[in-house]
PDB file of C-alpha atoms in Angstrom:
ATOM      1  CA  UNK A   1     -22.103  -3.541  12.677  1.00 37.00           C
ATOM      2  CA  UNK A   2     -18.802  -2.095  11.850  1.00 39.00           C
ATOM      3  CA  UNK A   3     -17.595  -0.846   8.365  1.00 38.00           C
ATOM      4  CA  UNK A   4     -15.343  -3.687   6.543  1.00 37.00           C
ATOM      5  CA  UNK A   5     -14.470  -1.569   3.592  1.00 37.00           C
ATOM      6  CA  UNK A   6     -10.599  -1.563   3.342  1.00 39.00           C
ATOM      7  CA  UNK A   7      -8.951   1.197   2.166  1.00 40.00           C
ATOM      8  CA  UNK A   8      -5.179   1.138   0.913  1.00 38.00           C
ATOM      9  CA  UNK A   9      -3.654   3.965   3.023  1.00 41.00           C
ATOM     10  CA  UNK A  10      -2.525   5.631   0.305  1.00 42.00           C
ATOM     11  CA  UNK A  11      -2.706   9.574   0.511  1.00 42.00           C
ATOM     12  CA  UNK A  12      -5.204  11.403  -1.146  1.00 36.00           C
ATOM     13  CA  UNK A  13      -8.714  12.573  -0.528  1.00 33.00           C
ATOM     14  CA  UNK A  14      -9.609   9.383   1.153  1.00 40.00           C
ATOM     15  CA  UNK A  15      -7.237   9.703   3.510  1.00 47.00           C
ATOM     16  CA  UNK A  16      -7.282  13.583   4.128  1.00 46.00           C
ATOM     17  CA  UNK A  17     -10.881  12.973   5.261  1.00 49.00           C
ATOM     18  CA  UNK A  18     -10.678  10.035   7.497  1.00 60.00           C
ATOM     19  CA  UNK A  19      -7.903  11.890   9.166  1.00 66.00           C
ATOM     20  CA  UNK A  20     -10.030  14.523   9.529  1.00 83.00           C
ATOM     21  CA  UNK A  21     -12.163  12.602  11.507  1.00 92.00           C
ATOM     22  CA  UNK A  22      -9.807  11.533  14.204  1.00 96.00           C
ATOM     23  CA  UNK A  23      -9.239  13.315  17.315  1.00 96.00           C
ATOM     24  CA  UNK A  24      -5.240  14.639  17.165  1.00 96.00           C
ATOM     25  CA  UNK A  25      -4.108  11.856  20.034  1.00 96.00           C
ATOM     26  CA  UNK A  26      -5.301   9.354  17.668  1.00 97.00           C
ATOM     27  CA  UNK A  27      -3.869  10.861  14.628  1.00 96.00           C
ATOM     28  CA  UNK A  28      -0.430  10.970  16.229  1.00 95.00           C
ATOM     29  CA  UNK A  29      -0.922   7.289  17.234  1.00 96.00           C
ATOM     30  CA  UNK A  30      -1.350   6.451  13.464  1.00 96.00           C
ATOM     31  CA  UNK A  31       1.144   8.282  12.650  1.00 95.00           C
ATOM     32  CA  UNK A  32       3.300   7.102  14.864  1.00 94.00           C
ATOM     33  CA  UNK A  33       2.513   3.396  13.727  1.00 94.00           C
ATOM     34  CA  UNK A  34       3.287   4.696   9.920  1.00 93.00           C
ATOM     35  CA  UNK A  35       6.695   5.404  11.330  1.00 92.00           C
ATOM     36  CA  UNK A  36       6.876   2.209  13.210  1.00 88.00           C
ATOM     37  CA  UNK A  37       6.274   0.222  10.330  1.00 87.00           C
ATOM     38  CA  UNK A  38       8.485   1.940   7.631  1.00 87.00           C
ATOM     39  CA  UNK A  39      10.937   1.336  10.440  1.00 85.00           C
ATOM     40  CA  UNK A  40      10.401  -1.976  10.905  1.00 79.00           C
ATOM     41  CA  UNK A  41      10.433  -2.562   7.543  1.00 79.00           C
ATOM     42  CA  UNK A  42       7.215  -3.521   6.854  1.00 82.00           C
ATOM     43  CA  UNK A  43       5.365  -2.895   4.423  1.00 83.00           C
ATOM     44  CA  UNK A  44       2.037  -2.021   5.886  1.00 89.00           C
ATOM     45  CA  UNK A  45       0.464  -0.592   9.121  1.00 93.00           C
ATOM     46  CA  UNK A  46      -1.191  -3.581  10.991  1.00 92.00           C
ATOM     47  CA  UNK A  47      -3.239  -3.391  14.040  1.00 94.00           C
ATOM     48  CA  UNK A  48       0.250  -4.471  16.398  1.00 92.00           C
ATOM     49  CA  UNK A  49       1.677  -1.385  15.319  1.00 94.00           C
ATOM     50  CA  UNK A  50      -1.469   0.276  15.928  1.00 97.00           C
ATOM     51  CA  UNK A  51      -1.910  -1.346  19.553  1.00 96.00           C
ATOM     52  CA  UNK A  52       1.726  -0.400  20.143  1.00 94.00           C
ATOM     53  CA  UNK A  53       1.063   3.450  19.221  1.00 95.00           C
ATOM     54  CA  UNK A  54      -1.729   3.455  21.983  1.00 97.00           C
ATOM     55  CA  UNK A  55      -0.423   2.209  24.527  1.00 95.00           C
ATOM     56  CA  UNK A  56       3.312   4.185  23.939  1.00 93.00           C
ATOM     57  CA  UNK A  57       1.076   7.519  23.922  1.00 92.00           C
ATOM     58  CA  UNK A  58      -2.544   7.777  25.555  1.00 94.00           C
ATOM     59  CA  UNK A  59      -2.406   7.437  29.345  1.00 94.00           C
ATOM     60  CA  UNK A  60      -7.036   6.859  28.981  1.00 93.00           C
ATOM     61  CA  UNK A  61      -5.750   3.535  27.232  1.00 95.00           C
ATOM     62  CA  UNK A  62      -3.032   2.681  29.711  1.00 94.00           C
ATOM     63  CA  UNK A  63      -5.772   2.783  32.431  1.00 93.00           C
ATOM     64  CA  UNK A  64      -8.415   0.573  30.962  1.00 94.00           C
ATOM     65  CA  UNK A  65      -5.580  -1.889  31.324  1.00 92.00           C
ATOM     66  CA  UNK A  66      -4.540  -4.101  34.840  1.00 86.00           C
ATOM     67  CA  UNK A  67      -1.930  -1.709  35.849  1.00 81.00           C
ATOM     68  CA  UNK A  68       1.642  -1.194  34.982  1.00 87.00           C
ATOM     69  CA  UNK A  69       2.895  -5.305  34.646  1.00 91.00           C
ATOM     70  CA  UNK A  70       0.587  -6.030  32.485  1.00 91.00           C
ATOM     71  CA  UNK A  71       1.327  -2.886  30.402  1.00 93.00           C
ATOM     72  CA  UNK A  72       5.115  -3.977  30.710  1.00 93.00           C
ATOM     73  CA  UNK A  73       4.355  -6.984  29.548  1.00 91.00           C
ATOM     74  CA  UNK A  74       2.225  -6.040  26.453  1.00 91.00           C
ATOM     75  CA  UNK A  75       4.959  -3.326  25.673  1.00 90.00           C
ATOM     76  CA  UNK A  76       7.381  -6.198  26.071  1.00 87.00           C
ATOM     77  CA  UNK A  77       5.403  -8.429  23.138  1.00 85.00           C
ATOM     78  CA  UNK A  78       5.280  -5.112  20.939  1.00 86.00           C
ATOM     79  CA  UNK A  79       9.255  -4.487  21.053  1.00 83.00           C
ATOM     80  CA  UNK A  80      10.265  -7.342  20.649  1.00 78.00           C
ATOM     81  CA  UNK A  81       8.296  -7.794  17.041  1.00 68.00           C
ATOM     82  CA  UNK A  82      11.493  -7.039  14.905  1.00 58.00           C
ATOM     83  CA  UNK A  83      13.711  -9.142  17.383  1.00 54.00           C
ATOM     84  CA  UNK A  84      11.759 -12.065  18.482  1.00 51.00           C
ATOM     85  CA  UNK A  85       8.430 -12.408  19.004  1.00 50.00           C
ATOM     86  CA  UNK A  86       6.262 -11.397  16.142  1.00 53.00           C
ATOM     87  CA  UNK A  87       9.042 -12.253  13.476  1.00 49.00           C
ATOM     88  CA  UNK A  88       6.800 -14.469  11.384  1.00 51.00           C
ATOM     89  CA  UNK A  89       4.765 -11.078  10.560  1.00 52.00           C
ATOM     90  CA  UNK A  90       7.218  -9.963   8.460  1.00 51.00           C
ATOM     91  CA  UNK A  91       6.488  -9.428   5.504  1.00 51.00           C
ATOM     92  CA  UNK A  92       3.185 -10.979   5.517  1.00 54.00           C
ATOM     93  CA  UNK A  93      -0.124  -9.280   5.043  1.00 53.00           C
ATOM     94  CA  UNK A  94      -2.230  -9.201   8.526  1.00 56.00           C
ATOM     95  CA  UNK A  95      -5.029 -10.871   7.082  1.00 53.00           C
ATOM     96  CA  UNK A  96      -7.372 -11.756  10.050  1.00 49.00           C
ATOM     97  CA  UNK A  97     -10.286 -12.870   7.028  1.00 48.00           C
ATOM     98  CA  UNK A  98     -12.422  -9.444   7.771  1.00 45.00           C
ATOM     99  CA  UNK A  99     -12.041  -8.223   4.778  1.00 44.00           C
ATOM    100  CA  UNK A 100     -10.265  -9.319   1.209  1.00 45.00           C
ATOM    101  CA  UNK A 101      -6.413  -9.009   1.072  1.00 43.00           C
ATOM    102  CA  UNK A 102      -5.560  -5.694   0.156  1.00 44.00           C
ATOM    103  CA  UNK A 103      -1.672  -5.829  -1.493  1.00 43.00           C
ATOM    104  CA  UNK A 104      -1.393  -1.996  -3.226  1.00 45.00           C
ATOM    105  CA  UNK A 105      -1.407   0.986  -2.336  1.00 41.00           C
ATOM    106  CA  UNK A 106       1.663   3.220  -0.639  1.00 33.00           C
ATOM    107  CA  UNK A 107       4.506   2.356   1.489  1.00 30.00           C
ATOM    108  CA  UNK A 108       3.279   1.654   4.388  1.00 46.00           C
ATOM    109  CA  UNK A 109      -0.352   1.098   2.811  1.00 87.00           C
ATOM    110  CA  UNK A 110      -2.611  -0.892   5.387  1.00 92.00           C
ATOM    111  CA  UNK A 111      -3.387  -4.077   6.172  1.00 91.00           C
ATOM    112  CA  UNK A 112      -6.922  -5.540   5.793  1.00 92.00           C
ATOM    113  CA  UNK A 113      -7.238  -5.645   9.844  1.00 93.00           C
ATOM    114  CA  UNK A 114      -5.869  -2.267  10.145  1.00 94.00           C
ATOM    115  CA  UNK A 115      -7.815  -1.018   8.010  1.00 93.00           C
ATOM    116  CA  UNK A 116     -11.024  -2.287   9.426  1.00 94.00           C
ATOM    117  CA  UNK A 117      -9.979  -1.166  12.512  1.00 96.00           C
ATOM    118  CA  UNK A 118      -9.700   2.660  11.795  1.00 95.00           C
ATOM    119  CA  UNK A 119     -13.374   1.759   9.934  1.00 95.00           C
ATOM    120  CA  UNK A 120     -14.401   0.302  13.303  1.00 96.00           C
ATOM    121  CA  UNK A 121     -12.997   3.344  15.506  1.00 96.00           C
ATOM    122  CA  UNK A 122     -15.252   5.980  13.894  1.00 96.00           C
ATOM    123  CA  UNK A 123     -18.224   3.669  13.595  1.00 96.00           C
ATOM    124  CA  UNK A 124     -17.744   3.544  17.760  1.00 95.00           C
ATOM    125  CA  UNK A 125     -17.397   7.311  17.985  1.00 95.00           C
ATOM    126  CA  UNK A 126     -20.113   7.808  15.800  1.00 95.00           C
ATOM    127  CA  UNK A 127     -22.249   5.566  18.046  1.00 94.00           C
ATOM    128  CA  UNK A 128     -21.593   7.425  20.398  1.00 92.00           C
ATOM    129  CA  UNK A 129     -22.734  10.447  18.789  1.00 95.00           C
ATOM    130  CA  UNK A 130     -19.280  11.878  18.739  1.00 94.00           C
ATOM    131  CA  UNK A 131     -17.589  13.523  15.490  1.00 93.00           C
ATOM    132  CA  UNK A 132     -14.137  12.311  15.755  1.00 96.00           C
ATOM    133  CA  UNK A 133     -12.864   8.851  16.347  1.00 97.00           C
ATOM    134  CA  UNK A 134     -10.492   9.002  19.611  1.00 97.00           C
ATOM    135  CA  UNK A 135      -8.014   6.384  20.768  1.00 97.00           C
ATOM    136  CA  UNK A 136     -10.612   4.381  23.288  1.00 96.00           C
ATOM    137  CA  UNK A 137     -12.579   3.850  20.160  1.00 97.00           C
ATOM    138  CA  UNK A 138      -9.443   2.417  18.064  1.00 98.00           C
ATOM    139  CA  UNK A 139      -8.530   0.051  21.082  1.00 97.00           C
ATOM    140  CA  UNK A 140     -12.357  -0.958  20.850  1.00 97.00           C
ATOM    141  CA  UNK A 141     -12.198  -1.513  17.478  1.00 97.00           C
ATOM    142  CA  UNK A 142      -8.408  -3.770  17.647  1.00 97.00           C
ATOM    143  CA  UNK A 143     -10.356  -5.700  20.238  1.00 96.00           C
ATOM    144  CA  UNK A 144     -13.619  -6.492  18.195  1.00 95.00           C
ATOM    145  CA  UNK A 145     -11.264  -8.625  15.587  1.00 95.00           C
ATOM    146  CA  UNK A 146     -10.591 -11.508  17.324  1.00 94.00           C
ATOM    147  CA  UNK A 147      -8.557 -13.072  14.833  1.00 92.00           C
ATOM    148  CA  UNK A 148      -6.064  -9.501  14.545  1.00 93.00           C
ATOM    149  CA  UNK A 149      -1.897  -9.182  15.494  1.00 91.00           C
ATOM    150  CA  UNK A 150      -3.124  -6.838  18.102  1.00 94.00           C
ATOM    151  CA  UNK A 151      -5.355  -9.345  19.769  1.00 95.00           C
ATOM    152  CA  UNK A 152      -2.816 -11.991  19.594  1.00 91.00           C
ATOM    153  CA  UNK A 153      -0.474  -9.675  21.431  1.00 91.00           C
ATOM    154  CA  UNK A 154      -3.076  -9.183  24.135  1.00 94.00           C
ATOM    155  CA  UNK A 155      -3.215 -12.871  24.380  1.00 92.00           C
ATOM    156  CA  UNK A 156       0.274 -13.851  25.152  1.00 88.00           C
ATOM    157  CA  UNK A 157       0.072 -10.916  27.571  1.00 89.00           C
ATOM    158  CA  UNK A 158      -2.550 -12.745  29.826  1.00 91.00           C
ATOM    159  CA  UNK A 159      -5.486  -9.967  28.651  1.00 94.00           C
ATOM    160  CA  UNK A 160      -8.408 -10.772  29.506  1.00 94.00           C
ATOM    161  CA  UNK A 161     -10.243  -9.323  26.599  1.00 95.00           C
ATOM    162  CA  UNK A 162     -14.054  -9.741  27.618  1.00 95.00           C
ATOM    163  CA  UNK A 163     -12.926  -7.736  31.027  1.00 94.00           C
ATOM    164  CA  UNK A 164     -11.639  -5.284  28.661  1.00 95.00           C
ATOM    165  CA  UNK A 165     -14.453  -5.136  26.278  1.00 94.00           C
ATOM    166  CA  UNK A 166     -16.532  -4.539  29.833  1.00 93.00           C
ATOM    167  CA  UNK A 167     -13.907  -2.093  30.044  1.00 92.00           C
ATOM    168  CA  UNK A 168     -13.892  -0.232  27.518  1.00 92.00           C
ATOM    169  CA  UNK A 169     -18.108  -0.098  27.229  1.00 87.00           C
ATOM    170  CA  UNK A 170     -17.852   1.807  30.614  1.00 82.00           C
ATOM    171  CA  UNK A 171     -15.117   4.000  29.564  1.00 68.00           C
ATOM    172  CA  UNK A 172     -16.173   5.289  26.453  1.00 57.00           C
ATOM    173  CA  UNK A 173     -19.848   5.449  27.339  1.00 58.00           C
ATOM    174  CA  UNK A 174     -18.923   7.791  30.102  1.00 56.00           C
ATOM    175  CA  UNK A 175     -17.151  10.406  27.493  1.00 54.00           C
ATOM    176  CA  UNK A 176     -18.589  13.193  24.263  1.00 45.00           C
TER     177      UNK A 176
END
Protein backbone atom coordinates (compact mmCIF):
# COMPACT_ATOMS: atom_id res chain seq x y z
CA UNK A 1 0.00 0.00 0.00
CA UNK A 2 1.60 3.18 -0.99
CA UNK A 3 2.26 6.28 1.28
CA UNK A 4 -0.63 9.08 0.73
CA UNK A 5 0.94 11.62 2.97
CA UNK A 6 1.31 14.86 0.88
CA UNK A 7 3.94 16.98 1.43
CA UNK A 8 4.04 20.74 0.15
CA UNK A 9 7.37 20.80 -1.76
CA UNK A 10 8.58 23.39 0.05
CA UNK A 11 12.44 23.25 0.87
CA UNK A 12 13.64 22.31 4.03
CA UNK A 13 14.53 19.17 5.89
CA UNK A 14 11.65 17.34 4.41
CA UNK A 15 12.68 17.84 1.25
CA UNK A 16 16.58 17.56 1.65
CA UNK A 17 15.83 13.98 2.77
CA UNK A 18 13.42 12.70 0.26
CA UNK A 19 15.85 13.99 -2.26
CA UNK A 20 18.27 12.16 -0.71
CA UNK A 21 16.56 9.20 -1.40
CA UNK A 22 16.30 9.43 -5.12
CA UNK A 23 18.70 8.08 -7.48
CA UNK A 24 20.39 11.41 -9.44
CA UNK A 25 18.36 10.50 -12.94
CA UNK A 26 15.33 10.88 -10.96
CA UNK A 27 16.35 13.90 -9.11
CA UNK A 28 17.14 15.69 -12.36
CA UNK A 29 13.70 14.57 -13.66
CA UNK A 30 12.09 16.46 -10.67
CA UNK A 31 13.98 19.01 -11.11
CA UNK A 32 13.49 19.36 -14.36
CA UNK A 33 9.57 19.29 -13.83
CA UNK A 34 10.18 22.24 -11.05
CA UNK A 35 11.50 24.14 -14.00
CA UNK A 36 8.78 23.05 -16.27
CA UNK A 37 6.21 24.23 -14.12
CA UNK A 38 7.59 27.67 -12.96
CA UNK A 39 7.81 27.93 -16.72
CA UNK A 40 4.62 27.11 -17.49
CA UNK A 41 3.39 29.13 -15.03
CA UNK A 42 1.98 26.93 -12.81
CA UNK A 43 1.91 26.93 -9.69
CA UNK A 44 2.70 23.42 -8.67
CA UNK A 45 4.56 20.28 -9.93
CA UNK A 46 1.84 17.73 -11.06
CA UNK A 47 2.41 14.27 -12.18
CA UNK A 48 2.19 15.61 -16.31
CA UNK A 49 5.14 17.50 -15.63
CA UNK A 50 6.54 14.68 -13.88
CA UNK A 51 5.63 12.10 -16.79
CA UNK A 52 7.05 14.68 -19.18
CA UNK A 53 10.56 14.84 -17.23
CA UNK A 54 10.81 10.95 -17.72
CA UNK A 55 10.23 10.43 -20.74
CA UNK A 56 12.44 13.83 -22.05
CA UNK A 57 15.45 12.17 -19.98
CA UNK A 58 15.64 8.30 -19.05
CA UNK A 59 16.07 6.13 -22.15
CA UNK A 60 14.94 2.63 -19.26
CA UNK A 61 11.49 4.59 -19.40
CA UNK A 62 11.44 5.25 -23.11
CA UNK A 63 11.78 1.43 -23.58
CA UNK A 64 9.06 0.12 -21.37
CA UNK A 65 7.03 2.09 -23.87
CA UNK A 66 5.67 0.73 -27.70
CA UNK A 67 8.48 2.30 -29.50
CA UNK A 68 9.19 5.69 -30.82
CA UNK A 69 5.25 6.75 -32.21
CA UNK A 70 3.87 6.18 -29.33
CA UNK A 71 6.61 8.13 -27.46
CA UNK A 72 6.01 10.93 -30.18
CA UNK A 73 2.77 10.92 -29.49
CA UNK A 74 2.85 11.11 -25.62
CA UNK A 75 5.63 13.85 -26.03
CA UNK A 76 3.17 15.45 -28.41
CA UNK A 77 0.21 15.55 -25.45
CA UNK A 78 2.99 16.89 -22.94
CA UNK A 79 4.05 20.02 -25.24
CA UNK A 80 1.29 20.97 -26.16
CA UNK A 81 -0.07 21.54 -22.29
CA UNK A 82 0.59 25.41 -22.36
CA UNK A 83 -0.74 25.62 -26.06
CA UNK A 84 -3.58 23.30 -26.40
CA UNK A 85 -4.16 20.32 -24.92
CA UNK A 86 -3.97 20.33 -21.19
CA UNK A 87 -5.04 24.13 -20.95
CA UNK A 88 -7.85 23.51 -18.50
CA UNK A 89 -4.92 22.49 -15.91
CA UNK A 90 -3.98 25.75 -15.48
CA UNK A 91 -4.12 26.96 -12.64
CA UNK A 92 -5.98 24.26 -11.04
CA UNK A 93 -4.77 21.95 -8.34
CA UNK A 94 -4.23 18.19 -9.78
CA UNK A 95 -6.44 16.76 -7.37
CA UNK A 96 -6.96 13.07 -8.48
CA UNK A 97 -8.95 12.52 -4.66
CA UNK A 98 -5.69 10.48 -3.22
CA UNK A 99 -5.05 12.62 -0.85
CA UNK A 100 -6.63 16.14 0.62
CA UNK A 101 -5.95 19.32 -1.48
CA UNK A 102 -2.81 20.66 -0.54
CA UNK A 103 -2.85 24.75 -1.59
CA UNK A 104 0.57 26.15 0.44
CA UNK A 105 3.65 25.70 0.41
CA UNK A 106 6.49 27.22 -2.23
CA UNK A 107 6.36 28.19 -5.75
CA UNK A 108 6.12 25.44 -7.43
CA UNK A 109 4.88 23.47 -4.18
CA UNK A 110 3.21 20.05 -5.28
CA UNK A 111 0.18 18.85 -6.14
CA UNK A 112 -1.70 16.20 -4.08
CA UNK A 113 -1.03 13.51 -7.05
CA UNK A 114 2.46 14.54 -7.35
CA UNK A 115 3.05 14.31 -4.27
CA UNK A 116 1.76 10.85 -3.75
CA UNK A 117 3.57 9.87 -6.51
CA UNK A 118 7.18 10.66 -5.28
CA UNK A 119 5.55 8.80 -1.86
CA UNK A 120 4.68 5.91 -4.19
CA UNK A 121 8.23 5.82 -6.06
CA UNK A 122 10.25 5.07 -2.89
CA UNK A 123 7.62 2.80 -1.41
CA UNK A 124 8.37 0.68 -4.96
CA UNK A 125 12.12 0.95 -4.50
CA UNK A 126 11.89 0.11 -1.09
CA UNK A 127 9.92 -3.03 -2.07
CA UNK A 128 12.26 -3.85 -3.87
CA UNK A 129 14.77 -3.69 -1.28
CA UNK A 130 16.52 -0.85 -2.97
CA UNK A 131 17.66 2.50 -1.08
CA UNK A 132 16.90 5.07 -3.60
CA UNK A 133 13.78 5.61 -5.57
CA UNK A 134 14.82 5.55 -9.47
CA UNK A 135 12.76 6.75 -12.41
CA UNK A 136 11.03 3.10 -13.27
CA UNK A 137 9.68 3.38 -9.80
CA UNK A 138 8.21 7.10 -10.35
CA UNK A 139 6.59 5.94 -13.75
CA UNK A 140 5.16 2.98 -11.53
CA UNK A 141 3.97 5.11 -9.13
CA UNK A 142 2.20 7.96 -12.00
CA UNK A 143 0.63 4.78 -13.29
CA UNK A 144 -0.89 3.37 -9.95
CA UNK A 145 -3.24 6.75 -9.79
CA UNK A 146 -5.63 6.15 -12.17
CA UNK A 147 -7.43 9.21 -11.78
CA UNK A 148 -3.74 11.50 -12.25
CA UNK A 149 -2.80 14.27 -15.38
CA UNK A 150 -0.14 11.81 -16.16
CA UNK A 151 -2.49 8.94 -16.68
CA UNK A 152 -4.83 10.98 -18.63
CA UNK A 153 -1.97 11.84 -20.93
CA UNK A 154 -1.23 8.15 -21.38
CA UNK A 155 -4.79 7.77 -22.30
CA UNK A 156 -5.23 10.06 -25.18
CA UNK A 157 -1.91 8.55 -26.29
CA UNK A 158 -3.53 5.04 -26.89
CA UNK A 159 -1.36 3.49 -23.63
CA UNK A 160 -2.29 0.61 -22.75
CA UNK A 161 -1.64 0.94 -19.09
CA UNK A 162 -2.25 -2.73 -17.72
CA UNK A 163 0.49 -3.81 -20.59
CA UNK A 164 2.55 -1.28 -18.97
CA UNK A 165 1.93 -2.09 -15.43
CA UNK A 166 2.99 -5.87 -16.82
CA UNK A 167 5.70 -3.81 -18.00
CA UNK A 168 7.02 -2.22 -15.64
CA UNK A 169 6.64 -5.41 -12.89
CA UNK A 170 9.19 -7.17 -15.25
CA UNK A 171 11.41 -4.28 -15.56
CA UNK A 172 11.95 -3.22 -12.24
CA UNK A 173 11.89 -6.68 -10.72
CA UNK A 174 14.81 -7.52 -12.89
CA UNK A 175 17.03 -4.45 -11.34
CA UNK A 176 18.96 -3.57 -7.37
Amino acid sequence: MQNRTAHSGADGPAQEETGAQLTVELASVVSAARRRATRDGDRQVDTAHLLHGLLESDPAVREVFDGGPQIARLLGYLVQRSIGYGLQWHGTVEDSGAVPVVTEGSAPGWSPAAAAAMDGALDHAHARYARRAGCLDLLAALVDDPESRAVEVLRRASVDIPRLTARLDGERSGRD
